[in-house]
Coordinates of C-alpha atoms in Angstrom, one line a residue:
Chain A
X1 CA 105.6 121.7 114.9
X2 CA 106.9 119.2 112.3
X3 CA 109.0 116.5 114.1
X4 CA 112.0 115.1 112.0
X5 CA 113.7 111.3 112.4
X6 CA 116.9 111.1 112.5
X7 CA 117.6 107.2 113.1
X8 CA 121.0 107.9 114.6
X9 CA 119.9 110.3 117.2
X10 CA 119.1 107.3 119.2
X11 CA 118.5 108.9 122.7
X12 CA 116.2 111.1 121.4
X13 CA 114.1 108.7 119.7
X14 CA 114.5 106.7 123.2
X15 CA 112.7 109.7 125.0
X16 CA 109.7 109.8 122.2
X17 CA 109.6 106.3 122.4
X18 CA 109.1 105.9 126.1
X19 CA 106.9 109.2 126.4
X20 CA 104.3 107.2 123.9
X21 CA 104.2 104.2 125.9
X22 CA 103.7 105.9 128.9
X23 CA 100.5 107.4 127.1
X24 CA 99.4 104.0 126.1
X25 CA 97.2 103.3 129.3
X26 CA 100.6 102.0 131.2
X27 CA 102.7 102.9 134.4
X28 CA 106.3 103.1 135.8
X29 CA 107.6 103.1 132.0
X30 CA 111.3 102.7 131.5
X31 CA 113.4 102.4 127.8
X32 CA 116.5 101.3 128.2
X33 CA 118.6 102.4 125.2
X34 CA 118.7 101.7 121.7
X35 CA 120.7 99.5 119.3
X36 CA 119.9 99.7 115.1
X37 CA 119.8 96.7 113.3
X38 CA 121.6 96.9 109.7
X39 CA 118.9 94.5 108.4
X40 CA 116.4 96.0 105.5
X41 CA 116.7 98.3 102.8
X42 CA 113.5 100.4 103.8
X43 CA 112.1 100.2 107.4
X44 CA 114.9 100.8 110.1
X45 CA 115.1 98.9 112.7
X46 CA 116.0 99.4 116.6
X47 CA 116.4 96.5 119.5
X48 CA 115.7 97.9 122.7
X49 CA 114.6 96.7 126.8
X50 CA 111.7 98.1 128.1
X51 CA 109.3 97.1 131.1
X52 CA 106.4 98.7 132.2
X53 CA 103.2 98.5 134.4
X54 CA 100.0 97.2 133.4
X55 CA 96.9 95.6 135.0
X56 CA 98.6 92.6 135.2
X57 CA 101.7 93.8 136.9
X58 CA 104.9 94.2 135.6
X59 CA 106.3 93.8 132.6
X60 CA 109.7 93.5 131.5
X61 CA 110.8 92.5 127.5
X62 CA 112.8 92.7 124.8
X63 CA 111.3 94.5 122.1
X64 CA 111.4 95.9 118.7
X65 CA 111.2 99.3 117.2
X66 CA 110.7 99.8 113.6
X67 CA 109.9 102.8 112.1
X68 CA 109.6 103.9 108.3
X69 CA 111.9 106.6 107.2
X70 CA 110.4 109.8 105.4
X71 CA 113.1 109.2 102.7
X72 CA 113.1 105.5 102.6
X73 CA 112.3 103.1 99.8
X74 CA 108.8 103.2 100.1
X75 CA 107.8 106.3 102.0
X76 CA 105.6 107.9 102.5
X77 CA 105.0 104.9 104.9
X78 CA 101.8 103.4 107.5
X79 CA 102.8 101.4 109.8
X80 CA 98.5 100.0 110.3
X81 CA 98.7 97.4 107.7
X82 CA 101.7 95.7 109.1
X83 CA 100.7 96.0 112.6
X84 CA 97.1 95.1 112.1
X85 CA 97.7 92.3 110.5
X86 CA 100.5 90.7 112.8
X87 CA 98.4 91.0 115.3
X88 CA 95.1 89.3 113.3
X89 CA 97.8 86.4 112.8
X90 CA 98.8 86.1 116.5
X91 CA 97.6 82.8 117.5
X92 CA 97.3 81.2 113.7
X93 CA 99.8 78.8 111.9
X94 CA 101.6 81.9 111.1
X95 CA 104.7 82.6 113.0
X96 CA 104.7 86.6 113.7
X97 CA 105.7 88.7 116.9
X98 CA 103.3 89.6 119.4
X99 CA 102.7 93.9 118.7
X100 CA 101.9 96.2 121.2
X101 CA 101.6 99.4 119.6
X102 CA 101.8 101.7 116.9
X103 CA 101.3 105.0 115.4
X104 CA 101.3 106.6 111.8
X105 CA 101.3 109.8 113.7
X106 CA 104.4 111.6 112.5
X107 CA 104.4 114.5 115.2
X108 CA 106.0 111.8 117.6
X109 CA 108.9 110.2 116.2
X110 CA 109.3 111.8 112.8
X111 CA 108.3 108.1 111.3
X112 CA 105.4 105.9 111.5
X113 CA 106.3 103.0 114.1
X114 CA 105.1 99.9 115.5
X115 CA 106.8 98.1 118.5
X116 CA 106.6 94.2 118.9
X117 CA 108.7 92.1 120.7
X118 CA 112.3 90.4 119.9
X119 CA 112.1 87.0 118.4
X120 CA 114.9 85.3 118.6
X121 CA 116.6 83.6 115.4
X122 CA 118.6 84.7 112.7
X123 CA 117.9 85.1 109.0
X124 CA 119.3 83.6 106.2
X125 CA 119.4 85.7 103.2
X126 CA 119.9 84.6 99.6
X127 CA 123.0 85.6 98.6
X128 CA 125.6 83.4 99.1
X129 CA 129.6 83.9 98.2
X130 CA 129.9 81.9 95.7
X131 CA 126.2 82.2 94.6
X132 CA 125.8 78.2 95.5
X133 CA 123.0 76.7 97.5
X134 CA 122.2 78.2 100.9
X135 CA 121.2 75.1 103.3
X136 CA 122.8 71.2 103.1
X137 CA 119.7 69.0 102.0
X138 CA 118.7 68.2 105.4
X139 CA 118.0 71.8 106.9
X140 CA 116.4 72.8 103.1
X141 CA 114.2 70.0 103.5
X142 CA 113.4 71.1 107.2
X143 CA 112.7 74.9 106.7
X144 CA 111.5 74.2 103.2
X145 CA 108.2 72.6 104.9
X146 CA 107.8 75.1 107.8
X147 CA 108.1 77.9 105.1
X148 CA 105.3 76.9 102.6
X149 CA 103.2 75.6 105.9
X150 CA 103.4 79.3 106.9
X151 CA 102.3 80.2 103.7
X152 CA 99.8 78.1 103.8
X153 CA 98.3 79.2 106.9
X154 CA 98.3 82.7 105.7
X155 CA 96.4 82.1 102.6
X156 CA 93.6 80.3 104.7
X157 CA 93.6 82.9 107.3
X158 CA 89.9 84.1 107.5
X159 CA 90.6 88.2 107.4
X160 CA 87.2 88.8 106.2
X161 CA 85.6 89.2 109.6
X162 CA 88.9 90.6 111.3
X163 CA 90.7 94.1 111.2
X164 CA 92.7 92.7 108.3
X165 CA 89.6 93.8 105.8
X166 CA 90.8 97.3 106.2
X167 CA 94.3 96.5 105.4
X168 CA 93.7 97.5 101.7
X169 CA 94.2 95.9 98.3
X170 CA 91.7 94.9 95.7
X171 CA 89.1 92.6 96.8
X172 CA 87.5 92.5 93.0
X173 CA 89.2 88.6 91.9
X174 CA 89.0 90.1 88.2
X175 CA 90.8 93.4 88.9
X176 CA 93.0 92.4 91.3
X177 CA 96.1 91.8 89.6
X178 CA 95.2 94.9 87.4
X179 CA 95.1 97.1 90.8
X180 CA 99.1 95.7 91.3
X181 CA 100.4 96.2 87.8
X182 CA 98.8 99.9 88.0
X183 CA 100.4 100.3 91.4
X184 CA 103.8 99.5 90.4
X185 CA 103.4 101.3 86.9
X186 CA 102.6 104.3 89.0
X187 CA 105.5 103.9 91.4
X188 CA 107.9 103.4 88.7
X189 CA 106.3 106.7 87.5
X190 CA 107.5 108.7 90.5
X191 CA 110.5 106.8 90.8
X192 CA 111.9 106.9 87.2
X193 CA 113.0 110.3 85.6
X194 CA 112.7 108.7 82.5
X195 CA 110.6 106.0 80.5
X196 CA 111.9 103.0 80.9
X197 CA 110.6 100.6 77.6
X198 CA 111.5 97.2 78.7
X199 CA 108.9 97.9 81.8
X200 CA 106.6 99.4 79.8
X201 CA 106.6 96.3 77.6
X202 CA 106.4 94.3 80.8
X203 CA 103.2 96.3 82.0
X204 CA 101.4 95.8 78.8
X205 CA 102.3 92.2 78.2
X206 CA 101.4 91.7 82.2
X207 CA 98.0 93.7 81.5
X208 CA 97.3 91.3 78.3
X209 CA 97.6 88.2 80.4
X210 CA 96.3 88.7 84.1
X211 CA 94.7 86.2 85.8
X212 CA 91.5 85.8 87.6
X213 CA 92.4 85.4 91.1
X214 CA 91.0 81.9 92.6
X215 CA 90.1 83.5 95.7
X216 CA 91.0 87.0 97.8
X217 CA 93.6 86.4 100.5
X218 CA 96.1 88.4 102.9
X219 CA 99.2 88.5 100.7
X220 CA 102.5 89.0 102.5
X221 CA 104.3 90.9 99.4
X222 CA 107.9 89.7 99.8
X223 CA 107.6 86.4 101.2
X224 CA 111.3 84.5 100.9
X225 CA 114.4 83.7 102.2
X226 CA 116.0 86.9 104.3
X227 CA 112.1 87.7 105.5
X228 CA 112.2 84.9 107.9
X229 CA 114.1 83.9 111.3
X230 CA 115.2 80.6 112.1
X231 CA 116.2 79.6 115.9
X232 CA 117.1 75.5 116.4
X233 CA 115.9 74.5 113.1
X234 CA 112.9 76.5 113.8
X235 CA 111.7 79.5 112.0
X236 CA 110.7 81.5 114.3
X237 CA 108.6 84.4 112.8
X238 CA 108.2 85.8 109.3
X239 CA 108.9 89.4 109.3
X240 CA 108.8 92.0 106.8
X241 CA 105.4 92.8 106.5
X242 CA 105.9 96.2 104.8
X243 CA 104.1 94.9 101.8
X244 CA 101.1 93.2 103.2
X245 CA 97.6 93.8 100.8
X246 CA 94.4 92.0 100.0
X247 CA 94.9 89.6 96.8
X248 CA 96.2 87.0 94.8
X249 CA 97.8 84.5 97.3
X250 CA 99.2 83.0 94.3
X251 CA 101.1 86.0 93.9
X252 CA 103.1 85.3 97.2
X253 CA 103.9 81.5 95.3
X254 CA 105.2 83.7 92.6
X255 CA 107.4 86.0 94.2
X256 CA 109.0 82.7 96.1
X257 CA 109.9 81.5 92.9
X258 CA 111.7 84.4 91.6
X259 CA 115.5 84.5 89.9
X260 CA 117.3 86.8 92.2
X261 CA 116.1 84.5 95.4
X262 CA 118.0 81.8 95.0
X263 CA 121.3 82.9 92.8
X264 CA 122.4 79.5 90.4
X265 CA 120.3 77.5 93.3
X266 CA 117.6 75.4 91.5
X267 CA 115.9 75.4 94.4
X268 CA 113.1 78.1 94.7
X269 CA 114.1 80.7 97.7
X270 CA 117.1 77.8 98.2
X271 CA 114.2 75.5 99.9
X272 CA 112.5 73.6 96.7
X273 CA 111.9 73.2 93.5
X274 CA 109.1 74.7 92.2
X275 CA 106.8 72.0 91.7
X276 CA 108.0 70.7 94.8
X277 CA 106.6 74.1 96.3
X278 CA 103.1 74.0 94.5
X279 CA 102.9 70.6 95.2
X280 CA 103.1 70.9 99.6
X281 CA 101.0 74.1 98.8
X282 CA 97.9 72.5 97.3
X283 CA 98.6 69.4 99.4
X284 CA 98.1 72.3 102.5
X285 CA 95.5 74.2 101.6
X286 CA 93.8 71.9 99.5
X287 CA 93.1 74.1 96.5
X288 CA 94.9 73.1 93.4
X289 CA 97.7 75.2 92.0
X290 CA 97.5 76.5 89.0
X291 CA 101.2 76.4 87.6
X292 CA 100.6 78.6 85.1
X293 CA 99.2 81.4 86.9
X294 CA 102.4 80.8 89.0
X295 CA 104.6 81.6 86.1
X296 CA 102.3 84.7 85.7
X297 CA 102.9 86.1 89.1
X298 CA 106.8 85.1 88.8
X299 CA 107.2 87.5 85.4
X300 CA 104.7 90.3 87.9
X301 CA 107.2 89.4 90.7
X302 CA 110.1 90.7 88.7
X303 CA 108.8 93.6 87.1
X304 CA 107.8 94.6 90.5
X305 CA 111.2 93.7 92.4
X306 CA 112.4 96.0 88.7
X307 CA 110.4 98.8 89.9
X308 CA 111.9 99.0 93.4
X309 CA 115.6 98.7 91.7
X310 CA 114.4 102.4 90.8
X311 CA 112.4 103.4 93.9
X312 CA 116.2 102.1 95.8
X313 CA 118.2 104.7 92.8
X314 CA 115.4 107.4 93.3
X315 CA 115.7 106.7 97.1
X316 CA 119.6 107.7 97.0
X317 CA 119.6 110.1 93.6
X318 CA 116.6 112.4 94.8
X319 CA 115.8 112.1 98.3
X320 CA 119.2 112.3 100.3
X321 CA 118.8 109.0 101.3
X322 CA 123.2 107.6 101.9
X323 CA 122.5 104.2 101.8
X324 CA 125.0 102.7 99.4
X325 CA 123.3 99.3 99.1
X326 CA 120.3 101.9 97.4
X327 CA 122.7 102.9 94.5
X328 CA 124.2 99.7 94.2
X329 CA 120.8 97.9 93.5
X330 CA 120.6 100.6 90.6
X331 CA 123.6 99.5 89.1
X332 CA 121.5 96.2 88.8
X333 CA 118.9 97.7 86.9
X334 CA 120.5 96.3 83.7
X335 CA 120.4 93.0 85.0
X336 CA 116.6 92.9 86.6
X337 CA 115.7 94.1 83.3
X338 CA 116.7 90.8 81.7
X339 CA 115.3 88.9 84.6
X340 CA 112.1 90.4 83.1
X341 CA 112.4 89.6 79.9
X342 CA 113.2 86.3 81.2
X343 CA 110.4 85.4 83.3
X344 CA 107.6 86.9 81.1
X345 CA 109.1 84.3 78.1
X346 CA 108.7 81.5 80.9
X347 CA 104.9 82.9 81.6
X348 CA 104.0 83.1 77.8
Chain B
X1 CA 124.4 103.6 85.8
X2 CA 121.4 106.3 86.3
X3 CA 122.6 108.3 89.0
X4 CA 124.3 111.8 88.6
X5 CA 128.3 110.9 88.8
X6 CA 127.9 113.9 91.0
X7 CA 125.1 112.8 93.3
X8 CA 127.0 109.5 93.4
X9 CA 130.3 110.7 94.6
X10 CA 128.8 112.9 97.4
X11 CA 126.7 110.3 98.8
X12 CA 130.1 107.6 99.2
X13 CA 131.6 110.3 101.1
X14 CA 128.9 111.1 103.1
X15 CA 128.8 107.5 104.1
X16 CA 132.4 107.3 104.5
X17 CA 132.3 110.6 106.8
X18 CA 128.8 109.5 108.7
X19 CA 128.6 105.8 108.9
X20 CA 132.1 104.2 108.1
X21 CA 135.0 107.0 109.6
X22 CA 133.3 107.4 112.8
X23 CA 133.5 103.2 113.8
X24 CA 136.6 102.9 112.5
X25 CA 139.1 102.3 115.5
X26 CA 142.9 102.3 114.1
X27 CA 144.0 105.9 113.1
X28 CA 146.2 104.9 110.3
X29 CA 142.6 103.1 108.8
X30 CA 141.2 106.2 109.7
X31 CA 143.4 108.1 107.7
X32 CA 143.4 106.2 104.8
X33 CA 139.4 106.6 104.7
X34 CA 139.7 109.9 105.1
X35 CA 142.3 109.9 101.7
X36 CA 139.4 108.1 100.4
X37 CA 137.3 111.2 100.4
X38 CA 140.4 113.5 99.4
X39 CA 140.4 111.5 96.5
X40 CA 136.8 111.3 95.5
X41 CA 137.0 115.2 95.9
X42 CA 139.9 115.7 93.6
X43 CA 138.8 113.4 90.9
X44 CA 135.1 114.4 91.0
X45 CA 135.3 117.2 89.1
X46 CA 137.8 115.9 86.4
X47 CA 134.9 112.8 85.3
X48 CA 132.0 112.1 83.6
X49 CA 130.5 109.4 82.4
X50 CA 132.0 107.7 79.9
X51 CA 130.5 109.5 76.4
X52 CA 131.5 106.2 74.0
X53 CA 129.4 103.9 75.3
X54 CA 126.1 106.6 75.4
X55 CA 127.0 107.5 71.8
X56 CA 126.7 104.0 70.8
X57 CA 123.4 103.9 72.7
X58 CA 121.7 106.8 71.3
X59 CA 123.0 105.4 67.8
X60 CA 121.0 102.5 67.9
X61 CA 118.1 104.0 69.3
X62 CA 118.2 106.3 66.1
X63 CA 118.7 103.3 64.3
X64 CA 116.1 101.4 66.3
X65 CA 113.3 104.3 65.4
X66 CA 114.0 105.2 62.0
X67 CA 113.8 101.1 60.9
X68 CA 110.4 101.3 62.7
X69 CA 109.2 104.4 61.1
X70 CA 108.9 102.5 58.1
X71 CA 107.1 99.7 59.9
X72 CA 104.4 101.6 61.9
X73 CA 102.0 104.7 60.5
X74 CA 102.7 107.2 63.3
X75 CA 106.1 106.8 64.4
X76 CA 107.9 109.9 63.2
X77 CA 111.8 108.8 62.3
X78 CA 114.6 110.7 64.3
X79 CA 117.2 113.3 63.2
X80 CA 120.5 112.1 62.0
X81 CA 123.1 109.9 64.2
X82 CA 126.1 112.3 63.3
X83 CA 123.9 114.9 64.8
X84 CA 124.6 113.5 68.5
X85 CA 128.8 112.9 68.2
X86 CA 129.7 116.9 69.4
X87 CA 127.0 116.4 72.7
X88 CA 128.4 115.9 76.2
X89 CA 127.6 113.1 78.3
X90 CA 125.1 115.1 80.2
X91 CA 123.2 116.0 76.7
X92 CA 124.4 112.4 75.6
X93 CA 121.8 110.7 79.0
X94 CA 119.3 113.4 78.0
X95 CA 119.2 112.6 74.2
X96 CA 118.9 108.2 75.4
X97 CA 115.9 109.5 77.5
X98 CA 114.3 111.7 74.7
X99 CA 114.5 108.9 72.6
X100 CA 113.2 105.7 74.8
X101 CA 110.2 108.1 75.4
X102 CA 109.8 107.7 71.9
X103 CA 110.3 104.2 71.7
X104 CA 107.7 103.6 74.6
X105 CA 105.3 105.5 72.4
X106 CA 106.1 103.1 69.5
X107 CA 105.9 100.0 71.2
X108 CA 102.4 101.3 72.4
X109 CA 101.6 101.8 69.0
X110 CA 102.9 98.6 68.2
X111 CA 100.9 96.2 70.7
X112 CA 98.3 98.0 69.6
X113 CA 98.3 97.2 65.7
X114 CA 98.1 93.8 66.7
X115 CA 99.2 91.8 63.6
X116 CA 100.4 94.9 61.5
X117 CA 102.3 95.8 65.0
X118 CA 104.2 92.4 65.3
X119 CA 107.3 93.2 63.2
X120 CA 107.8 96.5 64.6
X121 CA 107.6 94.7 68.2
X122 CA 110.0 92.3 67.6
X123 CA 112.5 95.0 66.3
X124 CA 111.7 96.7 69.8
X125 CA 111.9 93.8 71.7
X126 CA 115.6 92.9 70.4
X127 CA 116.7 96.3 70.7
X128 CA 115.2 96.5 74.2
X129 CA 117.4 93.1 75.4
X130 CA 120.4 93.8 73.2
X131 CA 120.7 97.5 75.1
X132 CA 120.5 95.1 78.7
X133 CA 122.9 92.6 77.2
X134 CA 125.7 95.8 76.2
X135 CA 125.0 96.9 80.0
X136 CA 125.4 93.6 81.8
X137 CA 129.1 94.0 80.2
X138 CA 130.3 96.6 82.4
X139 CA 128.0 95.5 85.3
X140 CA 129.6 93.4 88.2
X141 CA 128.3 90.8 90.3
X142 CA 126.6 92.5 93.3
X143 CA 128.1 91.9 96.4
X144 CA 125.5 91.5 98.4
X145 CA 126.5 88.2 100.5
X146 CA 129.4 90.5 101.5
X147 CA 126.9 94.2 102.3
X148 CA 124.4 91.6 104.4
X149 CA 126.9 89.8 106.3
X150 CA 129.6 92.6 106.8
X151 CA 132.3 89.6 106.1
X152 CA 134.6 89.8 102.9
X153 CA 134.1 86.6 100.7
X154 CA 137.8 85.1 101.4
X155 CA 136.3 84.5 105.7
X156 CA 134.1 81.8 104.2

């Protein structure tokens, strides 16, 4: 029998939830109920109290449900990579809530789903009213270092020996930006009902010009301002792990450095500018930056954040999905396409 | 915009009906959401997209091809521009799409002639922004400060 989600049928989703954790070698279960988050365009999102027994006795937290929507963004969605590799990083320089469990079984909830716990903090996003800078100097400066220290940390994470290897992406340093232009060519495929030249220009220009990676690491995907929490000056835990692959870490530097992250900000993600970035990054992980492969995975980072302008319009045009914030990022489309253009002039 | 005006207007009201009508405590701003949807189902069948600004579009794409024809070996030139002024808007999007499959196919062609390519390119290339630069015209700034934080811009 084919299970369907519904993310505002929250008491049933409550049941499922607490039935599976009951199965997951624990006692005297209880789920208390269920409150969504509006944050994110693609996963939802549920805050919920649950305690349990376990060998150790009992257990009482505040936890997190996310699950990945049959209609969403990206679906169909796994919850493994994400899960797998928080919990790889749990421990590391990388600030990440502690998982418990998951499943990309979709005869329980209708969804893949992972559960991990509540970190406190809230995130600061982007977009600002008047499109100005985000933080006063002091708090850029602070976050600004604890970002691209988390970043750093990441990229020198050993996965090779860990879980993480099975995450997937494409290990090969000469194919591996390749293996992302042909994913996001192939997505904007499925997603577009038409051609769309100015990508298609993109894709061969990005083709034409990709770099060699310097070395294989875990790359987050989307990691910027709005993916992070901040508690007492303190970021708390990078979320949004959706995206997570083996490649280019410089691809991550990129994405940071992208237009529609920090408005008419000059600083990169609001926090720095970008040699300022590159700079603390090789300083950190003592491998030099190479500012032109940066620029590279900038003009990539658009075209891709282009594609998903589409995958958001397909998202609400084809698959029933009522999210207005889906067809309002299609109304953008005009304007990510001259990001594009923008960026890959910059990278040439 | 490259949503169906129809598929657009059926998923504000559904939002309105699911996710906005239901939290919304004072009856008279009940109401007037619910004359929101009144609305959206009266005028919804008396709109379409606006055919001027696709006319233009297809025009230059004609433009855009037949100048290129010349350029490259293998890029066939298009049928007429006065052929597409009788079309509806519905034709009108299908026509755009007909013709930047072509224009993908020439600026394939054109990367791959290398020198012999270039000025074809560069016509493509300034058509391709000039198209964005009409569009960014009629596109407003997102409000997306407002959607994330739930607050209108004048709390700040």
């Amino acid at each position: 029998m084919s299970v369907s989600f519904d993310p505002f049928d929250t008491e049933t989703i409550r049941g499922r939830i607490a039935a599976f954790i009951a199965g997951q070698g624990v006692a005297e279960v209880a789920v208390g109920p269920l409150r969504r988050f509006t944050v994110g365009f693609s996963w939802v999102t549920f805050g919920l109290r649950a305690s349990w027994r376990d060998a150790g006795g009992t257990v009482e937290r505040d936890l997190i449900l996310r699950a990945g929507p049959p209609n969403g963004i990206f679906g169909p969605y796994r919850a493994f990579p994400e899960f797998t590799t928080l919990g790889a990083l749990a421990g590391s320089g990388v600030p990440v809530p502690k998982v418990y469990w998951y499943s990309d079984d979709t005869e329980i909830l209708g969804a893949p789903f992972f559960i991990c716990d509540l970190v406190p903090g809230d995130a600061p996003i982007p977009w600002t009213h008047d499109g100005g800078p985000a933080f006063d100097d002091a708090t850029r400066v602070n976050l600004g270092g604890q970002f691209v220290s988390a970043l750093a940390a990441l990229h020198s994470f050993r996965w090779q020996e860990t879980p993480v290897a099975g995450i997937g992406g494409e290990t090969d340093v000469a194919r591996t930006a390749a293996a992302q232009i042909d994913t996001w060519e192939r997505l904007l495929g499925e997603w577009s009902p038409s051609r769309v030249p100015m990508l298609e220009h993109a894709a061969i220009w990005l083709r034409a010009h990709a770099p060699v990676a310097a070395k294989i690491a875990i790359v987050h995907g989307d990691f910027r301002i709005g993916n992070f929490l901040v508690a007492d000056g303190r970021i708390t835990a990078i979320l949004d792990w959706e995206l997570v692959q083996l490649g280019d870490p410089m691809e991550d530097l990129g994405w940071i450095c992208l237009q529609a992250w920090r408005g008419r900000s000059p600083y990169m993600c609001h926090l720095f500018t970008r040699e300022d970035l590159c700079e603390r990054y090789a300083a950190l992980t003592g491998a030099p930056v190479d500012l032109a492969a940066v620029r590279y995975w900038e003009a990539f980072g658009t075209y891709k954040l282009a594609v998903m302008h589409y995958g958001a319009t397909h998202c609400f045009a084809e698959r029933g999905f009522n999210d207005l914030r889906m067809a309002g990022m299609g109304a953008q489309i005009p304007r990510m396409l001259l990001q594009v253009e923008s960026a890959m002039e910059r990278a040439a | 915009m490259n949503i169906a005006l129809e598929r657009l207007l059926e998923g504000i009201v559904a939002t309105l009906r699911n996710d906005v009508i239901p939290h919304v405590g004072d009856a008279y701003a009940r109401g007037q959401a619910v004359g929101v949807i009144d609305l959206i189902n009266n005028i919804g069948p008396r709109i379409e997209w606006a055919r001027a600004p696709l006319i233009e579009t297809v025009g230059e794409k004609i433009a855009l091809l037949s100048a290129v024809a010349t350029l490259l070996p293998g890029v066939a030139a298009p049928h007429e521009a006065s052929a597409v002024e009788s079309l509806s808007s519905a034709e009108l999007a299908a026509e755009r799409d007909r013709l930047d499959a072509a224009i993908g196919d020439a600026l394939a062609l054109a990367h791959g002639a290398g020198e012999e390519g270039k000025s074809a390119l560069t016509l493509i290339v300034r058509h391709l922004h000039d198209e964005q630069a009409r569009a960014m015209k009629t596109t407003r700034k997102p409000l997306f400060a407002e959607i994330a934080s739930g607050r209108d811009d004048k709390d700040k």
